[in-house]
Amino acid sequence: MEPVIANNAGQLLELVERSAFVGFWRLDARTSTLYWSAQLARLHGAPPGYTPTFQDALQHFADEHRAEITARLRACQEQGEPFDVEVQLHTLQGRRLWVRCVGQPLRDDAGQIVGAEGLVQEIAPAGYPEGTLLRHTVSMGGALGSGEAFVTVDRQGRISYANEQAEQLLAAGGESVLGRKVWSFFQKRARLKLEERFTQALEKREPIELEELDSQVSHWLELRGFPFGAGLALHLRDVSSRRRAQQHLTLLEGSIARLNDIVIITEAAPFRAPGPRIVFVNEAFERRTGYTRDEVIGHSPRFLQGPDTQRPQLDRIRTALEQWERVRVDLINYTRSGEPYWVDLDVSPVWDETRRLTHWVAVGRDITERKRDEEKIQYLAFYDPLTQLPNRQMLLDRLNEAVGEHGTTRDGALMFIDLDNFKVLNDTLGHQKGDMLLQQVARRLRNCVAKGDLVARLGGDEFVVLLENTPEKPLDPLTAAQVVSQRILDGLGEPYVLPGYLHHSTCSIGVTLFGKLPSSVNELLKQADLAMYQAKAAGRNAVRFFDPEMQAVATANAALASDLRQAWRDNHLKIEYQPQVGMDGSMSGVEALLRWEHPIRGMVQPDQFIPTAEETSLIIPIGHWVLEAACAQLAVWANRPDRAHLSIAVNVSVRQFRHPDFIDEVMKCVKRSGVPAGKLKLELTESLLADNLDAAIAKMRNLKDMGVRLSVDDFGIGYSSLSYLKRLPIDELKIDRGFVKDILTDGNDAAIASTIIGLCRSLGLDVIAEGVETEEQRAFLARQGCHRYQGYLFCRPLPLTQLEAFMDQAAGGSGRVTPEPSSAVS
């Protein structure tokens, strides 16, 4: 029920209706609500219905009077003291007004003070005789010396005085304006309107206010007049720029009304409360937000904000507006029904020909679907979709924090867990039951650790537990690892209930401790992995802690590095090429692949010797050699019409990419060979995005500017920086063979591949799948929208001479690459 107010509000409202330039206000302290009458809003230059907050209302008072008003309002509410003061306030247009502000306590039916209420009346300062020219002059802020155009007019409408600004504004050529009737300086329609209002003002002794009268010297003027004994005092303001801006806005409205992007145009008011007000929205705005144009015109765009609207982005907009600069942000806004949506918002200032800011134009593109895709991919980047556990990337992030990569060093334990004989289950009962087992293992592992400890799935049947000694959860790493590992052995050793089957399983655990001596993330991962294999070798269902003797494997790596250096010196490294084909089977290019056949070791797989080449820096000269060979081969093919369309993809390692001379090397290779740069495609691994992303992006842009095409290789298995994907200047994503291999039997692989294809479609990127070995895999990928492939289904990697023969054979037939009959077993 509304409280009964003792004061007669009706009498106050009646007073507002009878009085000119009087507005009514009421402040209810119980609800902290402020009410302004329509006349009070107009007095401040605001539309009817405008009501600021109490703090915003105080900001309308001039700086020199704000403290006095604040103190009197407080005394009125706390001690019941009424007040009647003359102060100055600012309108929303920046004009200063002298007003009389009257207030009295607001009481409920029990007589208790519950707020304050009163009137605001526009006046001139006290102390000047009413109805005199001097009073009106001072009321306007000292027109004779204010720099504003000012004239006095006698009762017949003739100008009796004009300051210099008025003469410049009214007369062309410098002729005198004295003695001429004031309306003679305006066009016919404006002349009649001014003459009529002049007569009314003298008869009724009331002020007049006219906006946008067109003069004979191509000016649009705003007039405010006050009667005095000898006639009328007129203040003139040139509003031509504002008029032209409004005309420009009208033209602009017609051209953007039907744009699909959301468009909001606001006035060029300061960003502080109440902020810029909307003067135009287009149809796309109404469709997306649910608000009609009439509902939003005159309001601040702040009503579009909601609980999840990002404060840092709003601060960026505020800063840009304060500095009159363009700004672009991704922002969460809300519809009328409360539904959040993402918008790519570009806010730009609009200037007139005099470089005066007239409006702000905000163009927003709805990117809600794209953000949802990014969130989905982001989840896939950091979580395993099968078990819902953190994946390798999140583990690496936590490890980097723990071992001091980011300036903080903690001690703890890293545990590798591998299920024993998991492959037997998959082979005998199928992948579906294997997936169910992994899900149950994940749940049991979570139950074996305390809150704050990390359980992650690396892939397959490999899991990791990270225990950290933190101030929030102090622990001794050795003791904690012993307790948790035994708990895991016991928990994972319990039977698993699978549909129609009771499965028994065990696990092997490798543990390494960190924090006492400096260790890198890679070293810890290797140590835990080595310890886990020692547990396997000990008969499984066991725990082993890392022993430095396990470093024997490092000796083997050193021997491999020595052999690789010798192979490089003896030219034993070779390049093979694997075709890349399109949807119709025609070759679009090849990928250059490095091969090494050792006289004793036999064929050494790239995943064995490429890491060694990286570690020993041999990758730099080897990579340059491959790049030179690829460009030289492109030059040869450029002279053959049937080969000129082919491109060559070259893998670039992280160390090679980060070499300071890499860009120059690529440029020289392309220039020396004389081939179009677009025929060279560089395949980059995700791991180069792990740190110093801005430098990597800058280097990629340099390559793009040269015309070189860029592809992200093995997408989705490394340092999946999906949140930065839209920043990368790339042309293509390559779906890793690991996802393609089981794409028909593993729903997770299928989901990941489909999502990557959809993401490429959203971002306008090409997509190619590697490791395609069966027609069924190709057909599935094609249905999802991937139409470029590489794999044994079409052709295995071949030496150059065999590749040429293969292409000649294809050209002799249909001109297309046909699947090899026994490709799946090749």
C-alpha positions in Angstrom: 0.0 0.0 0.0 1.3 3.5 -0.9 2.2 5.5 2.3 0.1 8.5 3.1 2.1 11.7 2.6 1.1 14.5 4.9 2.1 17.3 2.6 -0.4 18.3 0.0 1.4 17.2 -3.2 -1.6 18.3 -5.2 -1.1 21.9 -4.3 2.6 21.7 -5.3 1.6 20.2 -8.7 -1.0 22.8 -9.1 1.6 25.4 -8.5 3.8 23.8 -11.2 0.9 24.0 -13.6 0.3 27.7 -12.9 4.0 28.8 -12.8 6.2 29.3 -15.9 9.6 27.5 -15.8 8.9 25.7 -12.6 9.5 22.0 -12.0 8.6 19.7 -9.1 10.9 17.1 -7.5 10.5 14.5 -4.7 13.2 12.4 -3.0 11.9 9.3 -1.1 14.7 8.2 1.3 13.0 4.9 2.1 13.4 3.6 -1.5 16.2 5.9 -2.6 14.1 7.0 -5.5 14.0 10.5 -7.1 11.0 11.8 -9.1 11.2 14.7 -11.5 8.2 16.3 -13.1 8.1 16.7 -16.9 8.7 20.4 -16.6 11.8 19.9 -14.4 13.2 17.5 -17.1 12.5 20.1 -19.8 14.3 22.7 -17.6 17.4 20.5 -17.7 17.1 20.0 -21.5 15.9 16.4 -21.1 12.8 14.7 -22.6 9.8 14.1 -20.3 10.1 11.0 -18.2 13.9 11.5 -17.7 14.8 10.9 -14.1 18.4 10.6 -13.0 19.7 9.0 -9.8 20.1 11.2 -6.8 23.9 11.3 -7.3 23.5 12.1 -11.0 21.0 14.9 -10.2 23.6 16.6 -7.9 26.0 16.6 -10.8 23.7 19.0 -12.7 24.5 21.8 -10.1 27.4 24.0 -10.8 30.6 23.1 -9.0 30.5 26.2 -6.8 26.9 25.4 -5.6 26.9 21.6 -5.4 28.3 21.4 -1.8 25.7 23.9 -0.6 22.8 22.1 -2.1 24.1 18.7 -0.8 24.4 20.2 2.7 20.9 21.8 2.6 19.3 18.5 1.4 21.0 16.6 4.2 19.8 19.1 6.8 16.3 19.0 5.3 16.1 15.2 5.6 17.8 14.9 8.9 16.7 18.0 10.9 13.6 18.9 8.9 15.0 22.3 7.9 13.4 23.8 4.7 15.6 25.8 2.3 15.2 28.4 -0.4 18.4 29.2 -2.4 19.4 30.6 -5.7 22.0 28.5 -7.5 23.3 27.7 -11.0 22.9 24.4 -12.7 24.0 22.8 -16.0 21.5 21.6 -18.6 22.3 18.4 -20.6 23.3 20.7 -23.5 25.9 22.4 -21.2 24.0 25.7 -20.7 24.2 27.3 -17.3 20.9 28.5 -15.7 20.2 30.5 -12.6 17.4 28.8 -10.6 15.6 29.1 -7.4 15.6 25.8 -5.5 13.0 25.4 -2.8 12.8 22.3 -0.5 10.9 21.1 2.5 10.9 17.8 4.4 8.7 14.9 3.2 6.7 13.3 6.0 4.6 10.2 6.3 1.2 10.0 8.1 3.0 9.5 11.4 4.9 12.8 10.9 8.3 11.1 10.4 10.6 12.6 7.9 11.0 10.2 5.0 12.7 12.4 2.4 12.4 15.8 0.8 10.4 17.6 -1.9 10.3 20.9 -3.6 10.4 23.2 -6.6 13.0 24.4 -9.1 12.3 27.7 -10.9 14.4 29.3 -13.6 15.3 32.9 -12.5 17.9 35.6 -12.8 20.1 36.2 -9.7 18.6 38.2 -6.9 19.7 41.8 -6.5 18.7 43.1 -9.9 15.4 44.9 -10.5 12.9 42.6 -12.1 12.0 43.5 -15.7 15.2 45.3 -16.4 17.8 44.7 -19.2 20.5 44.4 -16.6 18.7 41.5 -14.8 18.2 39.5 -18.0 21.8 40.2 -19.1 23.3 38.8 -15.9 20.7 35.9 -15.9 22.2 34.8 -19.2 25.7 34.7 -17.8 26.7 38.2 -18.7 25.8 38.4 -22.4 27.6 41.7 -23.0 30.9 40.1 -22.3 30.2 36.4 -22.7 31.2 36.1 -26.4 27.5 35.2 -27.3 25.6 37.3 -29.9 23.3 39.8 -28.1 20.9 42.5 -29.3 18.3 44.7 -27.7 15.1 45.4 -29.7 12.6 48.3 -29.1 8.9 47.7 -28.9 8.6 48.2 -32.7 11.1 45.4 -33.3 14.0 47.7 -34.3 17.5 46.8 -33.1 18.7 49.4 -30.7 21.9 47.7 -29.7 24.0 44.8 -31.1 27.4 43.5 -30.0 30.1 42.6 -32.4 29.1 38.9 -32.5 25.5 39.8 -33.4 26.6 42.0 -36.2 28.8 39.3 -37.7 26.0 36.8 -37.3 23.2 38.9 -38.8 24.8 41.1 -41.5 26.8 40.1 -44.5 29.5 42.5 -45.7 29.8 44.4 -42.4 26.8 46.8 -42.8 25.2 48.2 -39.7 22.2 46.4 -38.2 21.0 49.2 -35.9 17.5 50.5 -36.7 16.5 47.5 -38.8 13.7 45.3 -37.7 15.1 42.1 -36.2 12.9 39.8 -38.3 14.2 41.4 -41.5 17.3 39.3 -41.2 15.4 36.0 -41.6 13.8 34.1 -44.4 10.0 34.5 -44.9 8.7 31.7 -42.8 11.1 32.4 -39.9 10.4 36.1 -40.2 6.6 35.6 -39.7 7.2 33.3 -36.8 9.6 35.6 -35.0 7.3 38.7 -35.6 4.3 36.8 -34.1 6.3 35.6 -31.0 7.8 39.1 -30.5 4.4 40.6 -30.2 3.2 37.9 -27.8 6.2 38.4 -25.6 5.7 42.1 -25.3 2.0 41.7 -24.6 2.2 38.9 -22.1 5.7 39.9 -20.8 7.0 36.4 -21.0 10.2 35.0 -22.4 10.4 33.5 -25.9 12.6 30.7 -27.1 12.9 29.7 -30.8 15.1 27.0 -32.3 16.7 26.8 -35.8 15.5 29.9 -37.7 17.1 30.3 -41.1 18.7 33.7 -41.6 19.4 35.4 -44.9 23.1 34.9 -44.6 22.9 31.0 -44.6 22.9 30.7 -40.8 20.6 28.7 -38.6 20.0 30.6 -35.4 18.6 29.8 -31.9 17.0 32.8 -30.2 16.1 33.3 -26.5 14.4 36.6 -25.6 13.4 38.4 -22.4 11.1 41.4 -22.2 12.3 44.5 -20.4 11.0 48.1 -20.1 12.2 49.3 -23.5 11.6 46.2 -25.5 13.2 42.8 -25.7 16.7 41.4 -25.0 17.7 38.7 -27.5 20.4 36.2 -27.3 21.4 34.5 -30.6 23.4 31.3 -31.1 24.6 29.9 -34.4 23.3 26.3 -34.6 24.2 25.7 -38.3 26.6 22.9 -37.5 23.9 21.1 -35.4 21.4 21.6 -38.2 23.8 20.2 -40.8 24.6 17.3 -38.5 20.9 16.5 -38.2 20.4 16.7 -42.0 23.4 14.4 -42.4 22.0 12.0 -39.8 18.7 12.0 -41.7 20.5 11.0 -44.9 22.5 8.5 -43.0 19.4 6.9 -41.5 18.0 6.0 -44.9 21.2 4.3 -46.1 21.7 2.2 -42.9 18.2 1.4 -41.9 18.1 -1.9 -43.7 21.6 -3.1 -42.9 21.8 -6.6 -41.4 24.3 -5.3 -38.8 22.9 -3.6 -35.7 23.4 0.2 -35.9 22.9 2.7 -33.0 23.6 6.4 -33.4 23.9 8.6 -30.3 24.4 12.3 -29.7 27.9 13.4 -28.9 27.3 14.0 -25.2 29.9 13.2 -22.5 30.0 9.5 -21.4 29.3 10.4 -17.8 25.8 10.1 -16.5 23.4 10.2 -18.2 25.7 9.7 -21.1 25.1 9.9 -24.9 21.5 9.4 -25.8 20.2 7.4 -28.7 18.9 9.3 -31.7 18.6 6.4 -34.2 18.5 2.7 -34.4 17.9 0.5 -37.5 15.6 -2.4 -38.1 18.3 -4.9 -37.3 18.5 -3.5 -33.8 14.8 -3.8 -33.3 14.8 -7.4 -34.6 17.7 -8.6 -32.4 17.0 -6.8 -29.2 13.2 -6.8 -29.2 13.1 -3.1 -28.4 11.2 -0.7 -30.7 12.7 2.5 -31.9 10.2 4.6 -29.9 11.2 2.8 -26.7 14.9 3.6 -27.0 15.2 7.0 -28.7 16.3 9.5 -26.1 17.7 6.9 -23.7 21.3 5.9 -23.0 22.4 2.6 -24.5 23.2 1.4 -21.0 19.8 -0.5 -20.8 21.4 -3.1 -23.1 23.9 -4.1 -20.4 23.3 -7.0 -18.0 25.0 -9.0 -15.3 27.6 -10.6 -17.6 28.4 -7.5 -19.6 32.2 -7.2 -19.3 33.3 -4.2 -17.2 36.8 -4.0 -18.8 35.2 -3.7 -22.2 32.9 -1.0 -21.0 35.9 0.8 -19.6 37.6 0.6 -23.0 34.6 2.2 -24.6 34.4 4.9 -21.9 38.1 5.7 -22.4 37.7 5.9 -26.2 34.7 8.2 -26.0 36.5 10.5 -23.6 39.4 10.7 -26.0 37.1 10.9 -29.1 38.7 7.8 -30.6 37.3 4.8 -32.4 37.0 1.5 -30.4 36.1 -2.1 -31.2 35.2 -4.7 -28.6 33.4 -8.0 -28.3 30.6 -7.3 -25.8 27.8 -9.2 -24.2 24.5 -7.3 -24.5 20.9 -8.3 -23.5 17.6 -8.4 -25.4 14.4 -7.0 -24.0 13.5 -10.5 -22.8 16.8 -10.8 -20.9 18.6 -13.1 -23.3 22.3 -12.4 -23.6 23.9 -12.2 -27.0 27.5 -11.4 -28.2 28.1 -8.5 -30.5 31.3 -7.4 -32.3 30.9 -3.7 -31.6 32.7 -1.0 -33.6 32.1 2.5 -32.2 33.2 5.5 -34.3 33.0 9.3 -33.9 31.3 11.4 -36.5 32.6 14.9 -37.3 31.2 17.8 -39.2 33.2 19.8 -41.7 34.6 22.0 -38.9 35.9 18.9 -37.0 33.3 19.2 -34.4 32.1 16.0 -32.9 28.4 15.5 -33.7 27.5 11.9 -33.1 28.7 8.4 -32.2 27.9 5.5 -34.5 28.0 2.0 -33.1 27.8 -0.9 -35.6 27.4 -4.3 -34.0 27.6 -7.7 -35.7 25.9 -10.6 -33.9 28.6 -13.1 -33.2 26.7 -15.2 -30.7 27.0 -18.4 -32.8 30.7 -17.9 -33.3 31.2 -17.4 -29.6 29.3 -20.6 -28.9 31.5 -22.5 -31.3 34.6 -21.0 -29.7 33.4 -22.0 -26.3 32.7 -25.5 -27.5 36.2 -25.7 -29.1 37.7 -24.1 -26.0 36.2 -26.8 -23.9 37.6 -29.4 -26.2 40.9 -27.6 -26.0 41.1 -28.0 -22.2 38.9 -30.9 -21.3 38.6 -34.5 -22.5 35.1 -34.9 -24.0 34.9 -38.6 -23.0 35.8 -38.4 -19.3 35.2 -34.6 -18.7 38.6 -34.5 -17.1 41.2 -31.8 -17.9 43.3 -32.7 -20.8 47.0 -32.4 -21.7 46.8 -28.6 -22.3 45.4 -27.8 -18.8 47.9 -30.2 -17.2 50.8 -28.3 -19.0 49.4 -25.0 -17.8 49.2 -26.1 -14.2 52.7 -27.7 -14.4 54.1 -24.5 -15.8 52.7 -22.6 -12.8 53.9 -25.2 -10.3 57.6 -25.5 -11.5 58.2 -21.8 -11.8 57.6 -21.0 -15.4 55.6 -18.0 -14.3 57.7 -16.9 -11.4 56.3 -19.1 -8.6 57.9 -22.3 -7.5 56.0 -24.9 -5.5 57.0 -28.5 -4.6 54.7 -31.4 -5.4 54.4 -34.8 -7.1 53.5 -35.8 -10.7 51.9 -39.2 -11.1 51.5 -41.1 -14.4 48.8 -43.7 -14.4 48.4 -46.3 -17.2 45.7 -49.0 -17.2 47.1 -52.5 -17.5 46.1 -54.6 -20.5 43.5 -52.0 -21.7 44.1 -52.9 -25.3 42.9 -56.4 -24.6 39.6 -55.1 -23.4 39.2 -52.8 -26.5 40.1 -55.7 -28.8 37.8 -58.2 -27.2 34.8 -56.2 -26.0 35.0 -53.2 -28.3 35.6 -49.5 -28.0 32.2 -48.8 -26.5 32.9 -50.8 -23.4 36.4 -49.5 -23.4 35.0 -45.9 -23.3 32.7 -46.9 -20.4 35.7 -48.3 -18.5 37.6 -45.0 -19.0 34.7 -43.0 -17.7 34.5 -45.1 -14.5 38.3 -44.9 -14.1 38.0 -41.1 -14.3 35.3 -41.0 -11.6 37.4 -43.2 -9.3 40.5 -41.1 -9.8 38.6 -38.0 -8.8 37.5 -39.7 -5.6 41.1 -40.6 -4.8 42.4 -37.1 -4.6 41.6 -34.0 -2.5 40.0 -30.8 -3.7 42.5 -28.7 -5.6 44.5 -31.7 -6.9 44.5 -32.1 -10.6 43.4 -35.3 -12.4 43.9 -35.2 -16.2 43.6 -37.6 -19.1 46.5 -37.5 -21.6 44.8 -39.7 -24.1 44.0 -43.4 -24.5 44.3 -45.1 -21.1 46.9 -42.7 -19.7 46.0 -40.4 -16.8 47.9 -38.0 -14.7 47.5 -36.8 -11.1 49.3 -33.5 -10.0 49.7 -33.0 -6.2 50.9 -29.5 -5.1 52.1 -28.2 -1.8 50.2 -24.8 -1.5 49.4 -22.5 1.4 45.8 -23.5 1.0 46.6 -27.2 1.1 50.0 -27.9 2.6 51.4 -31.4 2.1 54.7 -33.4 2.1 55.0 -34.5 -1.6 56.5 -37.9 -0.9 54.1 -38.8 1.8 51.1 -37.5 -0.2 52.2 -39.4 -3.3 52.6 -42.7 -1.4 49.1 -42.3 0.2 47.4 -41.3 -3.0 49.1 -43.9 -5.2 48.1 -46.7 -2.9 44.6 -45.3 -2.8 44.6 -45.3 -6.6 45.9 -48.9 -6.8 43.1 -50.0 -4.4 40.4 -47.9 -6.1 41.2 -48.9 -9.7 41.6 -52.5 -8.7 38.0 -52.9 -7.7 35.7 -54.6 -10.3 34.1 -52.6 -13.0 30.4 -53.2 -13.9 30.0 -53.1 -17.6 26.9 -54.1 -19.5 26.7 -57.8 -19.3 30.2 -58.1 -18.0 32.2 -57.7 -14.7 35.6 -56.4 -15.6 38.8 -56.6 -13.4 41.6 -54.3 -14.1 44.8 -52.9 -12.5 47.0 -49.9 -13.2 50.7 -49.0 -13.2 51.8 -45.7 -11.6 55.0 -43.7 -12.1 55.8 -40.9 -9.8 58.3 -38.1 -9.9 58.8 -35.4 -7.2 59.6 -31.8 -8.0 60.4 -28.5 -6.3 63.8 -29.3 -4.6 65.9 -29.0 -7.8 65.1 -27.0 -11.0 63.1 -29.0 -13.4 61.4 -28.2 -16.7 57.9 -29.4 -17.5 59.3 -31.7 -20.2 61.8 -33.3 -17.8 59.0 -34.0 -15.2 56.8 -35.6 -17.9 59.7 -37.8 -19.1 60.6 -38.8 -15.5 57.0 -39.8 -14.6 56.6 -41.6 -17.9 59.9 -43.5 -17.3 58.8 -44.4 -13.8 55.5 -45.7 -15.1 57.2 -48.0 -17.6 59.4 -49.3 -14.7 56.2 -50.1 -12.9 55.0 -52.0 -16.0 58.2 -53.9 -16.2 57.9 -54.8 -12.5 54.8 -56.8 -13.3 52.1 -54.1 -13.4 49.7 -53.2 -10.6 52.6 -51.4 -9.0 54.0 -47.9 -8.1 57.5 -46.8 -9.0 59.2 -43.5 -8.1 61.6 -41.9 -10.6 65.2 -43.1 -10.2 68.1 -41.1 -11.9 69.3 -44.5 -13.3 66.3 -44.3 -15.6 68.3 -41.7 -17.4 69.9 -44.5 -19.4 67.4 -43.7 -22.0 69.1 -40.3 -22.4 72.2 -42.2 -23.6 70.2 -43.7 -26.4 68.9 -40.3 -27.4 72.5 -39.0 -27.5 73.5 -41.9 -29.8 70.5 -41.0 -32.1 71.6 -37.4 -32.2 75.1 -38.4 -33.2 73.8 -40.7 -36.0 71.6 -37.9 -37.2 74.5 -35.4 -37.5 76.4 -38.0 -39.5 73.4 -38.6 -41.7 73.2 -34.9 -42.4 76.8 -34.7 -43.3 76.6 -37.8 -45.6 73.4 -36.6 -47.4 71.5 -39.6 -46.2 68.3 -37.6 -45.5 65.8 -37.7 -48.3 62.5 -35.9 -49.2 59.4 -37.7 -50.2 56.1 -36.2 -51.4 52.6 -37.2 -50.6 49.7 -35.9 -52.8 46.9 -33.7 -51.5 43.7 -34.1 -53.4 40.4 -32.3 -53.7 36.8 -33.4 -53.7 36.9 -34.5 -57.3 40.2 -36.5 -56.8 42.4 -34.0 -58.6 45.7 -33.1 -57.1 46.0 -29.7 -55.6 49.5 -30.1 -54.3 51.9 -32.2 -52.2 53.4 -32.2 -48.8 57.2 -32.5 -48.5 58.1 -35.2 -45.9 61.6 -35.8 -44.5 62.9 -39.4 -44.5 66.0 -41.1 -43.0 67.1 -44.6 -43.7 70.0 -45.6 -41.3 72.3 -48.4 -42.4 71.9 -50.2 -39.1 68.7 -48.7 -37.6 66.8 -49.1 -40.8 64.0 -46.6 -41.6 63.9 -44.1 -38.7 60.5 -42.6 -38.2 60.2 -38.8 -38.3 58.6 -38.7 -34.8 61.8 -40.3 -33.6 64.5 -38.1 -35.2 62.6 -34.8 -35.6 62.6 -34.1 -31.8 66.3 -34.9 -31.7 66.9 -32.5 -34.6 65.0 -29.9 -32.7 67.0 -30.5 -29.5 70.3 -30.4 -31.3 69.4 -27.4 -33.5 70.1 -29.5 -36.6 66.5 -28.7 -37.6 67.7 -25.2 -38.7 69.9 -26.3 -41.6 67.7 -29.4 -42.4 64.6 -27.2 -42.6 66.3 -24.7 -44.8 67.4 -27.5 -47.2 63.8 -28.8 -47.4 62.6 -25.2 -48.1 65.1 -24.7 -50.9 64.3 -28.1 -52.4 60.5 -27.4 -52.4 60.9 -24.0 -54.0 63.3 -25.4 -56.7 60.7 -28.2 -57.4 57.9 -25.6 -57.7 60.0 -23.7 -60.3 60.4 -26.9 -62.3 56.6 -27.6 -62.2 55.9 -24.0 -63.1 57.2 -24.7 -66.6 54.8 -27.5 -67.1 51.1 -26.6 -67.7 49.9 -29.9 -66.2 52.0 -29.2 -63.0 51.9 -25.4 -62.7 48.9 -25.4 -60.4 50.5 -27.6 -57.8 51.6 -26.2 -54.4 54.0 -27.8 -51.9 53.5 -27.8 -48.2 56.6 -27.7 -46.0 56.6 -28.5 -42.3 58.2 -25.8 -40.1 59.3 -26.7 -36.6 59.1 -24.4 -33.6 62.8 -23.8 -33.4 63.0 -23.1 -37.1 60.1 -20.7 -37.0 61.5 -18.8 -34.1 65.0 -18.4 -35.7 65.6 -14.7 -36.3 66.6 -15.2 -39.9 63.6 -17.4 -40.8 61.6 -14.7 -42.6 64.6 -13.7 -44.7 65.4 -17.3 -45.6 61.8 -17.9 -46.9 61.9 -14.6 -48.9 65.2 -15.5 -50.5 64.1 -19.0 -51.4 61.0 -17.8 -53.0 62.7 -14.9 -54.8 65.6 -17.1 -56.0 63.3 -19.8 -57.4 61.0 -17.2 -59.1 57.9 -19.0 -58.1 54.7 -17.3 -56.9 54.8 -17.2 -53.1 51.2 -18.5 -53.0 52.4 -21.9 -54.3 54.4 -22.4 -51.0 52.5 -23.5 -48.0 54.1 -23.6 -44.6 52.6 -26.0 -42.0 53.1 -24.7 -38.5 52.5 -26.7 -35.3 50.3 -25.5 -32.5 53.2 -25.7 -30.0 54.7 -22.5 -31.4 51.7 -20.7 -29.9 52.5 -21.8 -26.4 54.3 -18.6 -25.5 55.2 -15.2 -27.0 52.0 -15.4 -29.1 52.2 -11.7 -30.3 55.7 -12.3 -31.8 54.5 -15.4 -33.5 51.5 -13.6 -35.0 53.8 -10.7 -36.2 56.1 -13.1 -37.9 53.1 -14.9 -39.5 51.7 -11.6 -40.8 55.1 -10.9 -42.5 54.8 -14.3 -44.3 51.2 -13.5 -45.3 52.3 -10.1 -46.7 54.8 -12.0 -48.9 51.9 -14.1 -50.2 53.0 -17.4 -48.5 50.0 -19.5 -47.4 50.0 -20.7 -43.8 48.4 -23.9 -42.3 48.2 -25.1 -38.7 49.3 -28.8 -38.7 47.9 -31.5 -36.5 45.3 -29.2 -35.2 43.7 -30.1 -31.9 46.4 -32.2 -30.3 49.0 -29.7 -29.1 48.9 -26.3 -27.4 45.4 -25.7 -28.7 45.2 -21.9 -28.4 41.7 -21.7 -29.7 40.9 -18.5 -27.9 43.6 -16.9 -30.0 42.6 -18.7 -33.3 40.7 -15.7 -34.7 43.9 -13.6 -34.3 46.1 -15.9 -36.4 46.6 -14.8 -40.0 46.3 -18.4 -41.3 44.7 -19.9 -44.4 44.1 -23.5 -43.4 43.7 -26.0 -40.5 44.8 -29.6 -40.9 42.8 -32.2 -39.0 45.3 -34.6 -37.3 45.5 -38.2 -38.4 44.8 -39.2 -34.8 41.2 -37.9 -35.1 40.7 -39.4 -38.6 42.0 -42.9 -37.7 39.0 -43.8 -35.5 36.5 -41.2 -36.8 34.0 -44.0 -37.8 34.2 -45.8 -34.4 35.0 -43.1 -31.8 32.3 -40.6 -31.3 34.7 -38.2 -29.6 37.0 -38.1 -32.6 34.0 -37.6 -34.9 32.7 -34.8 -32.8 36.1 -33.1 -32.7 36.6 -33.4 -36.4 33.1 -32.1 -37.1 33.6 -29.1 -34.8 36.9 -28.2 -36.4 35.3 -28.3 -39.8 32.5 -26.1 -38.6 34.9 -23.7 -37.0 36.8 -23.4 -40.3 33.6 -22.7 -42.0 32.7 -19.9 -39.5 36.2 -18.3 -39.8 36.5 -18.7 -43.5 39.5 -21.0 -43.4 40.3 -24.0 -45.6 40.4 -27.4 -44.0 42.3 -30.6 -45.0 42.3 -34.0 -43.3 45.5 -36.1 -43.1 45.7 -39.8 -42.6 42.7 -40.7 -44.7 43.0 -44.4 -45.4 39.6 -45.6 -46.3 36.8 -44.5 -48.6 34.4 -44.5 -45.6 36.6 -42.0 -43.7 36.7 -39.7 -46.8 32.9 -39.9 -47.2 32.3 -39.1 -43.6 34.6 -36.0 -43.8 32.9 -34.9 -47.0 29.5 -35.0 -45.4 30.8 -32.8 -42.6 32.1 -30.3 -45.2 35.8 -31.3 -45.5 36.7 -31.7 -49.2 40.5 -31.9 -49.3 42.4 -35.0 -48.2 45.8 -36.5 -47.8 46.5 -40.1 -47.0 47.2 -43.7 -48.1 43.7 -43.9 -49.6 45.1 -41.9 -52.5 48.9 -42.3 -52.4 51.7 -43.0 -50.0 54.6 -40.6 -49.7 56.9 -41.1 -52.8 60.3 -40.1 -53.9 60.3 -37.4 -56.6 60.9 -39.7 -59.5 58.1 -42.1 -58.4 55.8 -39.1 -57.8 56.4 -37.9 -61.3 55.5 -41.3 -62.7 52.5 -41.5 -60.5 51.3 -38.1 -61.8 52.0 -39.0 -65.4 50.0 -42.2 -64.9 47.1 -40.2 -63.4 47.3 -37.7 -66.3 47.1 -40.6 -68.8 43.8 -41.7 -67.3 41.1 -39.4 -65.9 43.6 -36.8 -64.6 42.4 -37.6 -61.1 44.0 -39.6 -58.2 42.1 -42.8 -57.7 42.2 -44.7 -54.3 44.8 -47.4 -54.1 43.1 -50.8 -53.7 45.2 -51.9 -50.7 45.7 -48.4 -49.3 44.6 -49.3 -45.8 47.3 -51.8 -45.2 50.1 -49.8 -46.9 
